[in-house]
């Protein structure tokens, strides 16, 4: 290892329990082409793919860490930073756009203090604009995790945030 | 072979060729950015589009389309030229036109194609990239703004180097080449990515702003580090070697080099080079004239009681002269490589094969079915051989079995089986494998008639897998399976490294390996045999020239003892640095202190030279002509690339003058000396500089197999202590690489590698300064925590003067040490 790299500071990540990742890896270890299910399973457990876990997966599956990173950045489904407990998705597809989605998006931005693909510091919310959620009849549409909210209005934004502020984090 | 038509020319090509290869074979040039003969076709750059009549004029990439019988191909119709121009325009959209300050200028494929296709304007506009340039390491600069996404760097790092430092990151228009988590490049620094980069995205930093490419004189040479025998092209300007230049077709290794070969050339023009002779007066070394120094040396040599130690880096011609000089001085005591590093060849293979040489060549690696590698260090000692193994396993499906005392990079190759054994038990393990082959009648038909068969059977009676399992720590079933794998492979090749750091790789290990090959008949055919990889660039040459004790001469160990006892009065050390590289430093130091007169010829004032009475400035391989013999007995001729630095002389000239001063008759030139070699050295018959040419030639090996029962010394085990393994590190070779800036950038100091379990037990963190103590002494080394070591084993590379690893290492295969903070 070069000194230049040795001197690089370790990524600031909270203490990660690798045994959770090991349990997922053990499940798929003997299956050819196991990288995707392992990454998906690990992300389900941690909510994202921490750097140390990616390195650990590389070591266990004997693939290059860079290759894992290539896969993680190729697919939009993988996340490299901690995500919120509640993922708020607002549709900005054509139908939602014409029925006022931009205003809904702006309101969420104002209320949460975060922008697209960002997470609140308390890890409660992650906000994402998405192209189409496939429920154009209910435009404009928002989703929080698996809950769907159709015919969105600015008031509804307040109600949603109030409701999910009450929900437990675990 | 298939017949096809390219640009109205009837040509033939092999069935497996692509259109691009077929055209190239027949002298038709198709432009391309993403192709290298060592890599699998990729089809990324779209420059090699051609038209195939059978495909209704569609434009298809020549580099990924296989040829078929009767194909009619056109490589440069107006439509094709138009398409290529468009590809170039699109590439130049984002590529910064900073050729005046780009070190790739003049050697840049994109620049050359832009010129060739006269793309002087661009119909499109777009923003340039704004990627941050990676200056995080001292050897390779990554400027992704210039990248054309051909993927060659990522592919060579995967397919050949098998490290996988680089990859495509992100998707679509955002795609770029980068490292894991956008970090800095942290790899083996072999520079393969730099060499294949078609543009200035990856650059060798030591060469930055040193010279324009077209102003360099390109001089072909042979690498002066390890015994692989790689060819180099040195870029020279103003009598300085400024860089190594990639030539995709050069040598058996097709231009591949390791970190040492590509980035370690700076020792040639290092400011620390000795430029004038020095003679000790009033206790200090003072500059003297050549005449004075050589007269003094000749006087000492005439005085008798002389012995000599040499580095294995001299040329064959110099070894012959050195031997002649010692004969004139009336001494048969001369040796190299500490006396034990060549014993695998001179004692082991010579008794097993009747010749002190390997039976296989490096070219056999990719033609084999199974490679049995003893010690993963084979990759560190000879990295380009490691590349060959990578390619064999990854591209040709060759099986890989490894016996090693620690895990290593080779063990990560697909399907590689590694048996990690207790330190120092290799020979017992090989004997057990041999016994399985005998017991299960897996021997070749003629095995029983080979001399020594019955004695070997008797000698191995105690080496049942069950008995050996206990001491090696490997279960009997694995040993049996290992033996069956080896015996059942149609072609199998045994590879093991030897060198100063591997005293356990001795005559008995070589014989044990040879026994396996002889018994199973895996000898003398393509892809089979034994490849003993000696450490230095001319280790095999030193053996072939007979520069080791015979006829009652003393070996290196005895010579040092005689120096200490006073029976050797004059010691001539050529290029060797025993104070740092030989085991048991205190003993070496006492011997060099005690000897009446110490004469050292070297490039640098090494630690040994600093103790000398006379120091003769020698010159490097780049300043002289001669031949080196690689580990597989490929004899290669090289010419000087630059004039000699300062007043230095080649060892050939030094020995010539001394021979004449002692009343002998030295050959007039290296060519004349080589003519003598061709007349006398076995295997070199009929060779001459003219015949060697650029490719070199193999000295044939005539094998007379004999089975020899290897002696097994059971390593002692000291409870509560750790087993120290000494070895080589990837970036260094001997002590010469200490003077190459490149290797020193990436690996500047010694260290001790410790397993995770031991680190936890001793509460050691990465980078802690540990005191490592053995029965012979103690030294302080920085800790590196490594996943590759088994618990109870630590590893330290031997190259570094400051680390003084040879104070704790007395030359045993395994040294028991304690570590403390």
PDB file of N, CA and C in Angstrom, chain A residues 73-141:
ATOM      1  N   UNK A  73     -22.659   2.034  -8.362  1.00  0.00           N
ATOM      2  CA  UNK A  73     -22.944   3.330  -8.996  1.00  0.00           C
ATOM      3  C   UNK A  73     -23.725   3.167 -10.295  1.00  0.00           C
ATOM      4  N   UNK A  74     -23.724   1.953 -10.835  1.00  0.00           N
ATOM      5  CA  UNK A  74     -24.460   1.725 -12.083  1.00  0.00           C
ATOM      6  C   UNK A  74     -25.963   1.686 -11.815  1.00  0.00           C
ATOM      7  N   UNK A  75     -26.350   0.994 -10.742  1.00  0.00           N
ATOM      8  CA  UNK A  75     -27.776   0.837 -10.473  1.00  0.00           C
ATOM      9  C   UNK A  75     -28.271   1.911  -9.515  1.00  0.00           C
ATOM     10  N   UNK A  76     -29.363   2.516  -9.897  1.00  0.00           N
ATOM     11  CA  UNK A  76     -29.928   3.573  -9.049  1.00  0.00           C
ATOM     12  C   UNK A  76     -30.464   3.009  -7.732  1.00  0.00           C
ATOM     13  N   UNK A  77     -30.688   1.687  -7.674  1.00  0.00           N
ATOM     14  CA  UNK A  77     -31.304   1.115  -6.466  1.00  0.00           C
ATOM     15  C   UNK A  77     -30.339   1.078  -5.277  1.00  0.00           C
ATOM     16  N   UNK A  78     -29.024   1.266  -5.545  1.00  0.00           N
ATOM     17  CA  UNK A  78     -28.083   1.168  -4.430  1.00  0.00           C
ATOM     18  C   UNK A  78     -27.728   2.545  -3.888  1.00  0.00           C
ATOM     19  N   UNK A  79     -27.538   2.594  -2.596  1.00  0.00           N
ATOM     20  CA  UNK A  79     -27.246   3.868  -1.946  1.00  0.00           C
ATOM     21  C   UNK A  79     -25.964   3.747  -1.143  1.00  0.00           C
ATOM     22  N   UNK A  80     -25.154   4.786  -1.207  1.00  0.00           N
ATOM     23  CA  UNK A  80     -23.852   4.752  -0.552  1.00  0.00           C
ATOM     24  C   UNK A  80     -23.821   5.591   0.711  1.00  0.00           C
ATOM     25  N   UNK A  81     -24.925   6.279   0.983  1.00  0.00           N
ATOM     26  CA  UNK A  81     -24.976   7.076   2.204  1.00  0.00           C
ATOM     27  C   UNK A  81     -26.194   6.612   2.998  1.00  0.00           C
ATOM     28  N   UNK A  82     -26.169   6.821   4.318  1.00  0.00           N
ATOM     29  CA  UNK A  82     -27.326   6.419   5.126  1.00  0.00           C
ATOM     30  C   UNK A  82     -28.600   7.088   4.598  1.00  0.00           C
ATOM     31  N   UNK A  83     -29.689   6.357   4.623  1.00  0.00           N
ATOM     32  CA  UNK A  83     -30.954   6.883   4.118  1.00  0.00           C
ATOM     33  C   UNK A  83     -31.913   7.072   5.285  1.00  0.00           C
ATOM     34  N   UNK A  84     -32.939   7.882   5.045  1.00  0.00           N
ATOM     35  CA  UNK A  84     -33.906   8.165   6.108  1.00  0.00           C
ATOM     36  C   UNK A  84     -34.772   6.948   6.410  1.00  0.00           C
ATOM     37  N   UNK A  85     -35.393   7.024   7.600  1.00  0.00           N
ATOM     38  CA  UNK A  85     -36.315   5.949   7.985  1.00  0.00           C
ATOM     39  C   UNK A  85     -37.517   5.959   7.034  1.00  0.00           C
ATOM     40  N   UNK A  86     -37.886   7.158   6.597  1.00  0.00           N
ATOM     41  CA  UNK A  86     -39.032   7.300   5.690  1.00  0.00           C
ATOM     42  C   UNK A  86     -38.569   7.925   4.385  1.00  0.00           C
ATOM     43  N   UNK A  87     -38.803   7.220   3.294  1.00  0.00           N
ATOM     44  CA  UNK A  87     -38.399   7.721   1.978  1.00  0.00           C
ATOM     45  C   UNK A  87     -39.619   8.383   1.348  1.00  0.00           C
ATOM     46  N   UNK A  88     -39.531   9.690   1.168  1.00  0.00           N
ATOM     47  CA  UNK A  88     -40.652  10.411   0.557  1.00  0.00           C
ATOM     48  C   UNK A  88     -40.353  10.543  -0.933  1.00  0.00           C
ATOM     49  N   UNK A  89     -41.250  10.000  -1.758  1.00  0.00           N
ATOM     50  CA  UNK A  89     -41.056  10.127  -3.201  1.00  0.00           C
ATOM     51  C   UNK A  89     -42.203  10.958  -3.763  1.00  0.00           C
ATOM     52  N   UNK A  90     -41.868  11.976  -4.496  1.00  0.00           N
ATOM     53  CA  UNK A  90     -42.906  12.778  -5.146  1.00  0.00           C
ATOM     54  C   UNK A  90     -42.756  12.589  -6.647  1.00  0.00           C
ATOM     55  N   UNK A  91     -43.879  12.244  -7.283  1.00  0.00           N
ATOM     56  CA  UNK A  91     -43.833  11.988  -8.722  1.00  0.00           C
ATOM     57  C   UNK A  91     -43.771  13.313  -9.482  1.00  0.00           C
ATOM     58  N   UNK A  92     -42.808  13.377 -10.449  1.00  0.00           N
ATOM     59  CA  UNK A  92     -42.746  14.577 -11.290  1.00  0.00           C
ATOM     60  C   UNK A  92     -42.936  14.181 -12.755  1.00  0.00           C
ATOM     61  N   UNK A  93     -43.636  13.062 -12.970  1.00  0.00           N
ATOM     62  CA  UNK A  93     -43.934  12.627 -14.334  1.00  0.00           C
ATOM     63  C   UNK A  93     -44.898  13.603 -15.000  1.00  0.00           C
ATOM     64  N   UNK A  94     -45.211  13.349 -16.248  1.00  0.00           N
ATOM     65  CA  UNK A  94     -45.989  14.319 -17.028  1.00  0.00           C
ATOM     66  C   UNK A  94     -47.312  14.692 -16.353  1.00  0.00           C
ATOM     67  N   UNK A  95     -48.102  13.669 -16.001  1.00  0.00           N
ATOM     68  CA  UNK A  95     -49.432  13.948 -15.444  1.00  0.00           C
ATOM     69  C   UNK A  95     -49.327  14.704 -14.133  1.00  0.00           C
ATOM     70  N   UNK A  96     -48.413  14.298 -13.273  1.00  0.00           N
ATOM     71  CA  UNK A  96     -48.255  14.970 -11.979  1.00  0.00           C
ATOM     72  C   UNK A  96     -47.719  16.385 -12.178  1.00  0.00           C
ATOM     73  N   UNK A  97     -46.790  16.505 -13.161  1.00  0.00           N
ATOM     74  CA  UNK A  97     -46.178  17.807 -13.410  1.00  0.00           C
ATOM     75  C   UNK A  97     -47.262  18.838 -13.755  1.00  0.00           C
ATOM     76  N   UNK A  98     -48.173  18.418 -14.676  1.00  0.00           N
ATOM     77  CA  UNK A  98     -49.194  19.391 -15.089  1.00  0.00           C
ATOM     78  C   UNK A  98     -50.226  19.619 -13.990  1.00  0.00           C
ATOM     79  N   UNK A  99     -50.338  18.706 -13.032  1.00  0.00           N
ATOM     80  CA  UNK A  99     -51.298  18.970 -11.944  1.00  0.00           C
ATOM     81  C   UNK A  99     -50.619  19.529 -10.699  1.00  0.00           C
ATOM     82  N   UNK A 100     -49.418  20.105 -10.875  1.00  0.00           N
ATOM     83  CA  UNK A 100     -48.864  20.895  -9.776  1.00  0.00           C
ATOM     84  C   UNK A 100     -47.783  20.245  -8.946  1.00  0.00           C
ATOM     85  N   UNK A 101     -47.180  19.166  -9.458  1.00  0.00           N
ATOM     86  CA  UNK A 101     -46.127  18.493  -8.687  1.00  0.00           C
ATOM     87  C   UNK A 101     -44.988  19.428  -8.269  1.00  0.00           C
ATOM     88  N   UNK A 102     -44.552  20.355  -9.141  1.00  0.00           N
ATOM     89  CA  UNK A 102     -43.434  21.213  -8.722  1.00  0.00           C
ATOM     90  C   UNK A 102     -43.714  21.957  -7.414  1.00  0.00           C
ATOM     91  N   UNK A 103     -44.951  22.367  -7.227  1.00  0.00           N
ATOM     92  CA  UNK A 103     -45.277  23.087  -5.979  1.00  0.00           C
ATOM     93  C   UNK A 103     -45.187  22.147  -4.785  1.00  0.00           C
ATOM     94  N   UNK A 104     -45.633  20.920  -4.993  1.00  0.00           N
ATOM     95  CA  UNK A 104     -45.569  19.919  -3.912  1.00  0.00           C
ATOM     96  C   UNK A 104     -44.104  19.703  -3.530  1.00  0.00           C
ATOM     97  N   UNK A 105     -43.261  19.557  -4.575  1.00  0.00           N
ATOM     98  CA  UNK A 105     -41.838  19.328  -4.348  1.00  0.00           C
ATOM     99  C   UNK A 105     -41.260  20.492  -3.555  1.00  0.00           C
ATOM    100  N   UNK A 106     -41.564  21.714  -4.005  1.00  0.00           N
ATOM    101  CA  UNK A 106     -41.030  22.902  -3.331  1.00  0.00           C
ATOM    102  C   UNK A 106     -41.462  22.941  -1.872  1.00  0.00           C
ATOM    103  N   UNK A 107     -42.713  22.575  -1.618  1.00  0.00           N
ATOM    104  CA  UNK A 107     -43.232  22.616  -0.242  1.00  0.00           C
ATOM    105  C   UNK A 107     -42.477  21.632   0.640  1.00  0.00           C
ATOM    106  N   UNK A 108     -42.262  20.427   0.109  1.00  0.00           N
ATOM    107  CA  UNK A 108     -41.486  19.441   0.877  1.00  0.00           C
ATOM    108  C   UNK A 108     -40.089  19.994   1.164  1.00  0.00           C
ATOM    109  N   UNK A 109     -39.472  20.595   0.123  1.00  0.00           N
ATOM    110  CA  UNK A 109     -38.127  21.169   0.311  1.00  0.00           C
ATOM    111  C   UNK A 109     -38.145  22.157   1.486  1.00  0.00           C
ATOM    112  N   UNK A 110     -39.151  23.046   1.458  1.00  0.00           N
ATOM    113  CA  UNK A 110     -39.228  24.077   2.499  1.00  0.00           C
ATOM    114  C   UNK A 110     -39.430  23.460   3.879  1.00  0.00           C
ATOM    115  N   UNK A 111     -40.338  22.512   3.955  1.00  0.00           N
ATOM    116  CA  UNK A 111     -40.708  21.971   5.269  1.00  0.00           C
ATOM    117  C   UNK A 111     -39.585  21.106   5.859  1.00  0.00           C
ATOM    118  N   UNK A 112     -38.919  20.357   4.970  1.00  0.00           N
ATOM    119  CA  UNK A 112     -37.903  19.412   5.477  1.00  0.00           C
ATOM    120  C   UNK A 112     -36.505  20.022   5.503  1.00  0.00           C
ATOM    121  N   UNK A 113     -36.305  21.086   4.735  1.00  0.00           N
ATOM    122  CA  UNK A 113     -34.980  21.699   4.680  1.00  0.00           C
ATOM    123  C   UNK A 113     -33.972  20.874   3.913  1.00  0.00           C
ATOM    124  N   UNK A 114     -34.446  19.955   3.091  1.00  0.00           N
ATOM    125  CA  UNK A 114     -33.517  19.160   2.272  1.00  0.00           C
ATOM    126  C   UNK A 114     -33.981  19.195   0.821  1.00  0.00           C
ATOM    127  N   UNK A 115     -33.048  18.898  -0.099  1.00  0.00           N
ATOM    128  CA  UNK A 115     -33.381  18.880  -1.511  1.00  0.00           C
ATOM    129  C   UNK A 115     -33.503  17.458  -2.029  1.00  0.00           C
ATOM    130  N   UNK A 116     -33.506  17.347  -3.345  1.00  0.00           N
ATOM    131  CA  UNK A 116     -33.663  16.046  -3.984  1.00  0.00           C
ATOM    132  C   UNK A 116     -32.518  15.104  -3.597  1.00  0.00           C
ATOM    133  N   UNK A 117     -32.848  13.882  -3.278  1.00  0.00           N
ATOM    134  CA  UNK A 117     -31.877  12.823  -2.966  1.00  0.00           C
ATOM    135  C   UNK A 117     -31.064  13.161  -1.721  1.00  0.00           C
ATOM    136  N   UNK A 118     -31.660  13.947  -0.828  1.00  0.00           N
ATOM    137  CA  UNK A 118     -30.946  14.271   0.412  1.00  0.00           C
ATOM    138  C   UNK A 118     -31.689  13.692   1.614  1.00  0.00           C
ATOM    139  N   UNK A 119     -30.978  13.649   2.725  1.00  0.00           N
ATOM    140  CA  UNK A 119     -31.522  13.030   3.929  1.00  0.00           C
ATOM    141  C   UNK A 119     -31.422  14.022   5.080  1.00  0.00           C
ATOM    142  N   UNK A 120     -32.459  14.064   5.918  1.00  0.00           N
ATOM    143  CA  UNK A 120     -32.399  14.988   7.071  1.00  0.00           C
ATOM    144  C   UNK A 120     -31.333  14.493   8.048  1.00  0.00           C
ATOM    145  N   UNK A 121     -30.704  15.424   8.775  1.00  0.00           N
ATOM    146  CA  UNK A 121     -29.613  15.030   9.682  1.00  0.00           C
ATOM    147  C   UNK A 121     -30.053  14.009  10.730  1.00  0.00           C
ATOM    148  N   UNK A 122     -31.351  14.029  11.097  1.00  0.00           N
ATOM    149  CA  UNK A 122     -31.793  13.064  12.111  1.00  0.00           C
ATOM    150  C   UNK A 122     -32.144  11.712  11.486  1.00  0.00           C
ATOM    151  N   UNK A 123     -31.863  11.579  10.186  1.00  0.00           N
ATOM    152  CA  UNK A 123     -32.098  10.329   9.442  1.00  0.00           C
ATOM    153  C   UNK A 123     -33.564   9.904   9.445  1.00  0.00           C
ATOM    154  N   UNK A 124     -34.473  10.889   9.606  1.00  0.00           N
ATOM    155  CA  UNK A 124     -35.892  10.517   9.592  1.00  0.00           C
ATOM    156  C   UNK A 124     -36.397  10.462   8.142  1.00  0.00           C
ATOM    157  N   UNK A 125     -36.023  11.468   7.335  1.00  0.00           N
ATOM    158  CA  UNK A 125     -36.582  11.535   5.981  1.00  0.00           C
ATOM    159  C   UNK A 125     -35.502  11.577   4.908  1.00  0.00           C
ATOM    160  N   UNK A 126     -35.769  10.882   3.816  1.00  0.00           N
ATOM    161  CA  UNK A 126     -35.007  11.088   2.580  1.00  0.00           C
ATOM    162  C   UNK A 126     -36.023  11.503   1.531  1.00  0.00           C
ATOM    163  N   UNK A 127     -35.699  12.528   0.759  1.00  0.00           N
ATOM    164  CA  UNK A 127     -36.646  13.013  -0.240  1.00  0.00           C
ATOM    165  C   UNK A 127     -36.128  12.726  -1.648  1.00  0.00           C
ATOM    166  N   UNK A 128     -37.007  12.234  -2.500  1.00  0.00           N
ATOM    167  CA  UNK A 128     -36.618  11.979  -3.885  1.00  0.00           C
ATOM    168  C   UNK A 128     -37.715  12.403  -4.851  1.00  0.00           C
ATOM    169  N   UNK A 129     -37.295  13.054  -5.940  1.00  0.00           N
ATOM    170  CA  UNK A 129     -38.232  13.257  -7.054  1.00  0.00           C
ATOM    171  C   UNK A 129     -38.109  12.023  -7.935  1.00  0.00           C
ATOM    172  N   UNK A 130     -39.218  11.479  -8.373  1.00  0.00           N
ATOM    173  CA  UNK A 130     -39.124  10.326  -9.278  1.00  0.00           C
ATOM    174  C   UNK A 130     -39.945  10.582 -10.537  1.00  0.00           C
ATOM    175  N   UNK A 131     -39.554   9.860 -11.600  1.00  0.00           N
ATOM    176  CA  UNK A 131     -40.119  10.185 -12.904  1.00  0.00           C
ATOM    177  C   UNK A 131     -41.584   9.781 -13.006  1.00  0.00           C
ATOM    178  N   UNK A 132     -41.975   8.599 -12.559  1.00  0.00           N
ATOM    179  CA  UNK A 132     -43.380   8.214 -12.613  1.00  0.00           C
ATOM    180  C   UNK A 132     -43.607   7.072 -11.654  1.00  0.00           C
ATOM    181  N   UNK A 133     -44.630   7.198 -10.838  1.00  0.00           N
ATOM    182  CA  UNK A 133     -44.928   6.135  -9.881  1.00  0.00           C
ATOM    183  C   UNK A 133     -46.055   5.233 -10.391  1.00  0.00           C
ATOM    184  N   UNK A 134     -46.540   5.550 -11.576  1.00  0.00           N
ATOM    185  CA  UNK A 134     -47.504   4.646 -12.212  1.00  0.00           C
ATOM    186  C   UNK A 134     -48.911   4.734 -11.638  1.00  0.00           C
ATOM    187  N   UNK A 135     -49.256   5.878 -11.084  1.00  0.00           N
ATOM    188  CA  UNK A 135     -50.643   6.035 -10.627  1.00  0.00           C
ATOM    189  C   UNK A 135     -51.135   7.394 -11.086  1.00  0.00           C
ATOM    190  N   UNK A 136     -51.092   7.611 -12.416  1.00  0.00           N
ATOM    191  CA  UNK A 136     -51.338   8.940 -12.967  1.00  0.00           C
ATOM    192  C   UNK A 136     -52.770   9.413 -12.687  1.00  0.00           C
ATOM    193  N   UNK A 137     -53.673   8.480 -12.456  1.00  0.00           N
ATOM    194  CA  UNK A 137     -55.055   8.855 -12.153  1.00  0.00           C
ATOM    195  C   UNK A 137     -55.160   9.593 -10.836  1.00  0.00           C
ATOM    196  N   UNK A 138     -54.186   9.432  -9.971  1.00  0.00           N
ATOM    197  CA  UNK A 138     -54.231  10.080  -8.653  1.00  0.00           C
ATOM    198  C   UNK A 138     -53.308  11.297  -8.602  1.00  0.00           C
ATOM    199  N   UNK A 139     -52.898  11.805  -9.768  1.00  0.00           N
ATOM    200  CA  UNK A 139     -51.901  12.891  -9.798  1.00  0.00           C
ATOM    201  C   UNK A 139     -52.440  14.124  -9.062  1.00  0.00           C
ATOM    202  N   UNK A 140     -51.580  14.898  -8.461  1.00  0.00           N
ATOM    203  CA  UNK A 140     -50.164  14.636  -8.209  1.00  0.00           C
ATOM    204  C   UNK A 140     -49.986  13.637  -7.062  1.00  0.00           C
ATOM    205  N   UNK A 141     -48.946  12.849  -7.155  1.00  0.00           N
ATOM    206  CA  UNK A 141     -48.832  11.701  -6.255  1.00  0.00           C
ATOM    207  C   UNK A 141     -47.578  11.797  -5.412  1.00  0.00           C
TER     208      UNK A 141
END
